[in-house]
Amino acid sequence: MMPDLDEYKWIVPDFIWELDEHIDFEKLIKALPDADDLAKLLPDFDKIGESFTSLKGFFSPGYNLVSEVIGASDLLLLLGSPGETAFRATDQGYDNDKQYKKGLLGELILLQQQIQQHEEEARRAAGQYNMGSSQQKRKVSDKEKIDQLQEELLRTQLKYQRMLERLEKENKELRKLVLQRDDKGIHQRKLKKSLIDMYSEVLDILSDYDASYNTQDHLPRVVVVGDQSAGKTSVLEMIAQARIFPRGSGEMMTRSPVKVTLSEGPHHVALFKDSSREFDLTKEEDLAALRNEIEIRMRNSVKEGCTVSTETISLSVKGPGLQRMVLVDLPGVISTVTSGMAPDTKETIFSISKAYMQNPNAIILCIQDGSVDAERSIVTDLVSQMDPQGKRTIFVLTKVDLAEKNVASPSRIQQIIEGKLFPMKALGYFAVVTGKGNSSESIESIKEYEEEFFQNSKLLKTCMLKAHQVTTKNLSLAVSDCFWKMVRESVEQQADAFKATRFNLETEWKNNYPRLRELDRNELFEKAKNEILDEVISLTQVTPKHWEEILQKTLWERVSTHVIENIYLPAAQTMNSGTFNTTVDIKLKQWTDKQLPNKAVERVIQHNALEDRSISDKQQWDAAIHFMEETLQSRLKDTESVIEDMVGPDWKKRWLYWTGRTKEQNIRNETKNELEKLIKCNEEHAAYLANDEVTTVRKNLEARGITVDPCLIKDTWHQIYRRYFLKTALNHCNLCRRGFYYYQRHFVDSELECNDIVLFWRIQRMLAITANTLRQQLTNTEVRRLEKNVKEVLEDFAEDNEKKVKLLTGKRVQLAEDLKKVREIQEKLEAFIEALHQEK
């Protein structure tokens, strides 16, 4: 029943632990008689006397327990020397400790006197028992004395238990004081990361590791399984000493695995792996916030159409006196899928439980509701399948208070605890009480109720249960011991397995990518991010000329159709230059006032750019001709393509590619030939056909047996005349190359008219001025705004791992990711093993 104080060695001086050399606790436990043997058989009083004699022999000659404890207490308060780290108590604390030592001294002296008294009683009983002549006559009285002795032993055992609990409570307060001082920085030494936190980090990394190289996670953790509403969460809360989980009446509350890392600390707090917020577990408002946060995380982890999730929520709980271990609370096993649940809920819960329990080093904490019939249990069969020999299973019977009231035969509870009722084996069997069913109960009130129940319970008084098999405190100690034993036995084997996996991955990388660096997904993203930002920054190095050329080209692509179709072509149909210029000015004014801001750059262009008609030099004149030729040639190419689609392939393509014309294409081709004859007869023909001309073309085609619709004739004429007009305008551009001289003289005494060249110069100049304005705006403000926006987008991507996984894929990336994780796991495992050896 003594607690495991190995973890306290870093606080208490080394000589305190020399008590182990003088007191053999294992021998003490073996020497004490078993209560069942006393109840069933008549004991040998000689052996009882020898047991008490051996008890006295546990104290080595010359060793004074009382004086040693007193000296230890003094040294604990006054430990240290100048220049070294030491705990120094205040005067008030020293007086309190002196009073505590006096009380402890009295209790220890009383304990020794009781041991001597029991020894004398046992010797007298043994002497009376050895009197052969009166043995049969005193059989009844001896039996009564045996019963009295048995009750006295039980009372003594309970008294020792209470004494140990008081000592542990005092020790807990002392450790809390020490940890608080250490936390405030009184010591000059720097605290290292705790052993259990190092181990928990390894488990967190392993949970994200894709085991594609057959390196399975076989590291120990305590897996808490049980039927729904069996009390799993309540047991876990008692071990964590805080009501941290959301609660519900009969409904499923645990919807995803919750990994809880318990460790010792100066303050009772909880925090999530991915958050820096600490929840103070001594404050009810923080407890409520923590429960709400856990419930929100569970619901967010459940995908649409599902009831439970496989995603693990990682939580760390620290506090004075907590046993160091890692527990995983799983969703409760159900027998029936009720309304509102997904159809595969039962199978999903089974698969999650099996996935955790099939780990050969996982400790299975099997929770069974003691208030219901054992035959209704589902989880016991599941646990028996995963651990048939019971080498890593601890069975816990909850709600024993209700079971004792409701069960007609108390021996049935004994059968459950002894593992005789269920077809399953276990390392140990425990009975606990986790409250009266009121969710508002505090942990302290539940502990008091549990201790009071077992002190008065018939299960202990009639020796159906042993003292070490009851209370969540004893359960916590046993689970922690089992957990660390399993960790020490398996962690080095796991480290070797990951070492081998790392070698295999490194070999694969060298063979496939011998000259490339191992860049994982985050490193590749950072590399791409820097390259993108460099490209954005390089925009400032682009020359103004290059900027303006690109902007001018883009602007012309946006407005060219409107300029050609709605301004140039209608004006070109006029008969003289005066009418041409008037038409152009009117349409340009309409364009700049209404349509240009929407079609170009969404800003009003000053009219001066289009109203200016003065071309200053021959270079500008030639540039305007070149601009006009490029524009007209582009339009002519588009028109030729439209005509070819209308009339079909010519005779060359028909012979080369073995293609033919459709019936409609043949009709359009004949119509095209008739219209071309019309243009040859009148080269100055207007842009539109008169009605009598349409009739003439239709009758000519009908004379050849071709029936044509007037609309088809007009549609074909539009493309034929457009091609003719564009070719004529291009020829006119060639003639105007030498027209700059006549332009300077306003075309006086000249038959050459080049007003269309002036129009395109005005358009070109407007585009140049607009491009220049935009370039200044871009270089001054837009580039910086673009850089800011790109940075924001890249930062959002950097925080979104799902997007990075979606964007950065491939065998090389995945191999680098696996290498990174395996190395991280191996390094953390090695650091943990080293710390484990140092602690040992």
Coordinates of N, CA, C and O in Angstrom, one line a residue, residues 10 85 182-183 185-194:
W10 N 14.0 13.9 -7.0 CA 14.7 15.2 -7.4 C 14.5 16.3 -6.4 O 15.1 17.3 -6.5
T85 N 22.0 25.6 -4.7 CA 20.6 25.8 -4.8 C 20.0 25.1 -3.5 O 20.4 24.0 -3.1
D182 N 9.9 26.9 -7.6 CA 10.7 26.6 -8.8 C 10.1 27.3 -10.0 O 10.8 27.9 -10.9
D183 N 8.7 27.4 -10.1 CA 8.1 28.0 -11.2 C 8.3 29.5 -11.2 O 8.3 30.2 -12.2
G185 N 11.0 31.0 -10.3 CA 12.4 31.3 -10.7 C 13.3 31.5 -9.5 O 14.3 32.2 -9.6
I186 N 12.9 31.0 -8.3 CA 13.8 31.1 -7.1 C 15.1 30.4 -7.4 O 16.2 30.8 -7.0
H187 N 15.0 29.2 -8.0 CA 16.2 28.4 -8.3 C 16.9 29.0 -9.6 O 16.2 29.5 -10.5
Q188 N 18.1 28.9 -9.5 CA 18.9 29.3 -10.7 C 18.9 28.3 -11.8 O 19.1 28.6 -13.0
R189 N 18.7 27.0 -11.5 CA 18.7 26.0 -12.5 C 17.5 26.1 -13.4 O 16.5 26.6 -13.0
K190 N 17.6 25.7 -14.6 CA 16.5 25.7 -15.6 C 15.9 24.4 -15.7 O 16.5 23.3 -15.9
L191 N 14.5 24.3 -15.5 CA 13.8 23.1 -15.5 C 13.8 22.5 -16.9 O 13.5 23.3 -17.9
K192 N 14.0 21.3 -17.1 CA 13.9 20.6 -18.4 C 12.5 20.2 -18.6 O 11.7 20.2 -17.7
K193 N 12.2 19.9 -19.8 CA 10.8 19.4 -20.2 C 10.6 18.1 -19.5 O 11.5 17.2 -19.4
S194 N 9.4 17.9 -18.9 CA 9.1 16.7 -18.1 C 9.1 15.5 -19.0 O 8.9 15.6 -20.2

